[in-house]
Amino acid sequence: MRKSRKIYEKEVKITLAGAPNVGKSTVFNALTGMRQRTGNWTGKTVETAKGTFAKGGTKFTVTDLPGVYSLSASSAEEVAAKKYVEENRDDVTVIVCDASSLERSLTLALQIEKIAPRCAVFVNLCDEAKRSGIEVDTDELSRSLGVPVVAGAARHRRGIEELVEVCAELAEKGVSERESVAETPRELIARCDEICRRAVTIKNAERPRVPLADRIFTGRFTAFPVMAVLLALIFWITLRGANYPSEWLMSFFRTAERGLAALLDTLALPAAVISFVTEGVFRTSAWIVSVMLPPMAIFFPLFTLLEDFGYLPRVAFNLDRVCRSCGGCGKQALCMCEGLGCNAVGVTGCRIIASKRERLIAALTNSFIPCNGRFPALIALISILFLNDPSRGVFPALILTLAVALSVASSFASSFILSKTVFKGMPSSFALELPPYRRPKFGEVIVRSIFDRTVFVLGRALAVAAPAGAVIWLAANVEIGGVSCLVHASSFLDPVGKLLGLDGAIVLAFILGLPANEIILPLIVMIYLSGGALPETGNAASVANVFFDAGWTSTTVICTMILYLFHSPCSTTLLTIKKETGSVKYTLLAALLPTSFGVVLCAAVNAVCQLFN
Amino acid sequence: MSKKRKKSRVKEKTVTLDILKPGDEATVDRLTSKCKMKDRLTSLGFCRGEKIVCVMLSPLGDPAAYLIRGTLIALRRSDARGVAVRF
């Protein structure tokens, strides 16, 4: 539905309310055609979302409230939802319910009925209910509730047309003052149960058995192995699948860069300016996009598929105890998984954690988890370690697994430390809904994820890489006393570097690489070669020679890897942390925490290695 | 005459939700949790007379998942202790 600058005859405002996991956001998407992120995961929608659509000369504005079980004000979402409904009581309020568990959603409908006179009920997920032998008599339900009831399945757009018509009719209706009878929660639930008894018929009602999927995903002996295997599978698909596209993108950008240089040449710009634009700004951005985009475009769709399927709440369920002993809660494990894709996304994901204290702990320790941007470099470093070793085989994979395990362990450890020092407090109360498994909408998820991610990465490349490229070019090409600033800086940092088992160039690269992890390795190469710009390509073999010529030993590789795992979050993540926490103090803490850990560990490992030499 | 009131003359065993094992069914009696959690549980449907079934345990033993009013909810043992039940 295209938004055009028409003057509409009528305007109707619709509010969507309902319990979590009833498919409210799917209804929202079906109505507005918007791509709101849906997820079979309680608490996905934590803010209200607005969208519009037009039909027959009428403009409809839809507001999607966060999922709440009732308006009893026992959580921030409930308070917000109640406030919104009360302030907008003249709007048409649609309460979305799950046909398979009507009693769950109906209490909210009964409560809203008392506040908002213009309401309707949409019984969603009827297709699923039918499969389980559950049928809802919409006429009976409408009679009992006293409001119009539409049944359907938003996923397949069934019932949506009818819902829009009902909303349009309701908007025309006059509002009569209905006297509301005060009810205690128990009376409300009793009335709700009575209505359900009359309106819902269940064929072959059997005792709830644990579905096979849950027995595998949360079983005592199968849960963790399955989790590890699934994660390893996602990694493998991501890294394998991203190789070819990354190389393709690099060669594409190489050609594009030459074209750009030629173009600027025809404009008779000075050589320095051309170099600044093409080799500085453009090439740096190209590096980030080529390295970052393909893995992200694969990792997040896979992750979202698991989420839509309903597996992720089970992960929080399995890991809650571990997280709790470190001062967090099960949902932190999920933010950590998202952090494997991108730390900035992981930090944003911490919104699903209700308790502010636990949310901060999760956000500040997320950067201990290596993101997609770091994996190619880690793999390159590991393969350098084994370059001269004929018996490569299984060792690289083992070391990578060890590196990830170490990161996860240190993330938990730092959470523990934070919970005992800066963020002291009691563990929060925790009630997590485990939604039924649903078949993910493969096509929609993959397309949506890829476009979301592409836009995010490209945006980030432009915002972050462009200035970074400018600074790097200037540092490399501006000379003081016949030697570039870069060389000055790297000599200055050499003593510090040697202490950590590295050298000045590596330390400088980490500092200059704050905007993006992807450019750290090429930066090291550039500094060694006294180049004026990042190298054109980079793979393990070509990089290895440069490193060994510069005096690298195995110790250097190991210490570089350690610093790669534990250093300050990239600037995008830091900005995200600042935005989410609203505090500069916490952002600085987020930067210091992994950095100090990395520095100490490097120095320790270096000291140990020196002993053995 | 001073009546000495003993705290509980007849020892009534309060059974709480956390003792349910997977497969056990019970009926919710009352909530003894702190205010905020109590509200949260009430809005999830934990009211006197509601049937509740313990469905499964987390692989590490805590939390456990309970089926109440058609919803599968995971509760920690410490929070489940705040729900008194009857068999």
XYZ file of C-alpha atoms in Angstrom, chain A residues 69-70 72-75 78 101 103-104 107 185-186 189 192-193 207-210 214-215 217-220 223-224 314 317-322 324 328-330 358 427-435, chain B residues 22-25 34-51 53-79:
98
model
C -1.390 -10.610 29.792
C -3.490 -8.105 31.652
C -2.899 -4.990 36.181
C 0.242 -2.814 35.989
C 2.673 -5.486 37.174
C 5.297 -4.658 34.556
C 1.408 -3.380 31.220
C -5.580 -20.892 24.206
C -8.613 -18.311 28.036
C -5.168 -16.778 28.151
C -8.951 -11.846 30.377
C -9.220 -10.847 39.336
C -10.778 -14.130 40.383
C -11.109 -15.221 35.396
C -13.582 -15.702 31.265
C -13.599 -19.459 31.853
C -3.445 -34.867 28.507
C -0.737 -32.395 27.545
C 2.280 -34.442 26.593
C 5.696 -32.956 26.258
C 10.975 -30.139 23.907
C 12.206 -33.499 25.090
C 15.848 -29.412 23.307
C 15.498 -29.377 27.071
C 16.188 -32.979 27.995
C 18.840 -33.505 30.625
C 19.882 -30.124 25.620
C 23.478 -28.926 25.706
C 14.298 -22.862 25.240
C 15.302 -21.833 29.765
C 18.323 -24.137 29.621
C 20.928 -21.536 30.513
C 19.050 -19.535 33.122
C 20.753 -21.242 36.018
C 24.231 -20.569 34.633
C 21.831 -16.489 37.296
C 22.266 -12.273 34.960
C 19.241 -14.143 33.690
C 18.555 -16.679 30.947
C 20.588 -7.426 34.574
C 18.389 -11.644 41.240
C 15.150 -10.562 39.644
C 12.011 -12.613 39.478
C 11.627 -14.402 36.253
C 8.600 -15.766 34.441
C 9.370 -16.803 30.898
C 6.773 -17.982 28.446
C 7.750 -20.935 26.272
C 5.668 -20.513 23.132
C 7.255 -33.420 35.706
C 3.820 -34.925 35.130
C 2.368 -33.820 38.493
C -0.876 -31.886 38.562
C 6.504 -10.332 46.974
C 4.163 -7.702 45.576
C 5.617 -7.290 42.105
C 6.015 -10.982 41.398
C 2.583 -11.646 42.870
C 1.006 -9.207 40.405
C 2.948 -10.726 37.565
C 1.853 -14.240 38.447
C -1.753 -13.153 38.874
C -1.811 -11.562 35.467
C -0.406 -14.807 34.039
C -3.392 -16.624 35.476
C -2.113 -17.947 38.797
C -5.382 -17.727 40.726
C -6.938 -19.890 43.380
C -8.563 -22.890 41.782
C -6.543 -22.875 38.578
C -5.173 -26.198 37.451
C 0.727 -29.073 35.583
C 4.477 -29.384 35.886
C 5.580 -30.229 32.367
C 9.364 -30.326 32.359
C 12.541 -29.335 34.126
C 15.461 -27.419 32.698
C 18.458 -29.722 32.091
C 20.242 -28.076 35.037
C 17.227 -28.617 37.269
C 16.059 -25.033 37.499
C 13.793 -23.385 36.194
C 10.830 -25.658 35.588
C 8.079 -25.232 33.002
C 4.426 -25.280 34.122
C 1.282 -25.421 32.025
C -1.398 -23.040 33.318
C -4.390 -21.724 31.414
C -3.034 -23.025 28.162
C 0.330 -21.302 28.518
C 3.688 -22.891 29.193
C 5.501 -20.721 31.732
C 9.005 -21.237 33.097
C 9.473 -20.341 36.762
C 12.541 -20.481 38.948
C 12.419 -22.711 41.998
C 12.711 -19.668 44.279
C 9.687 -18.071 42.620
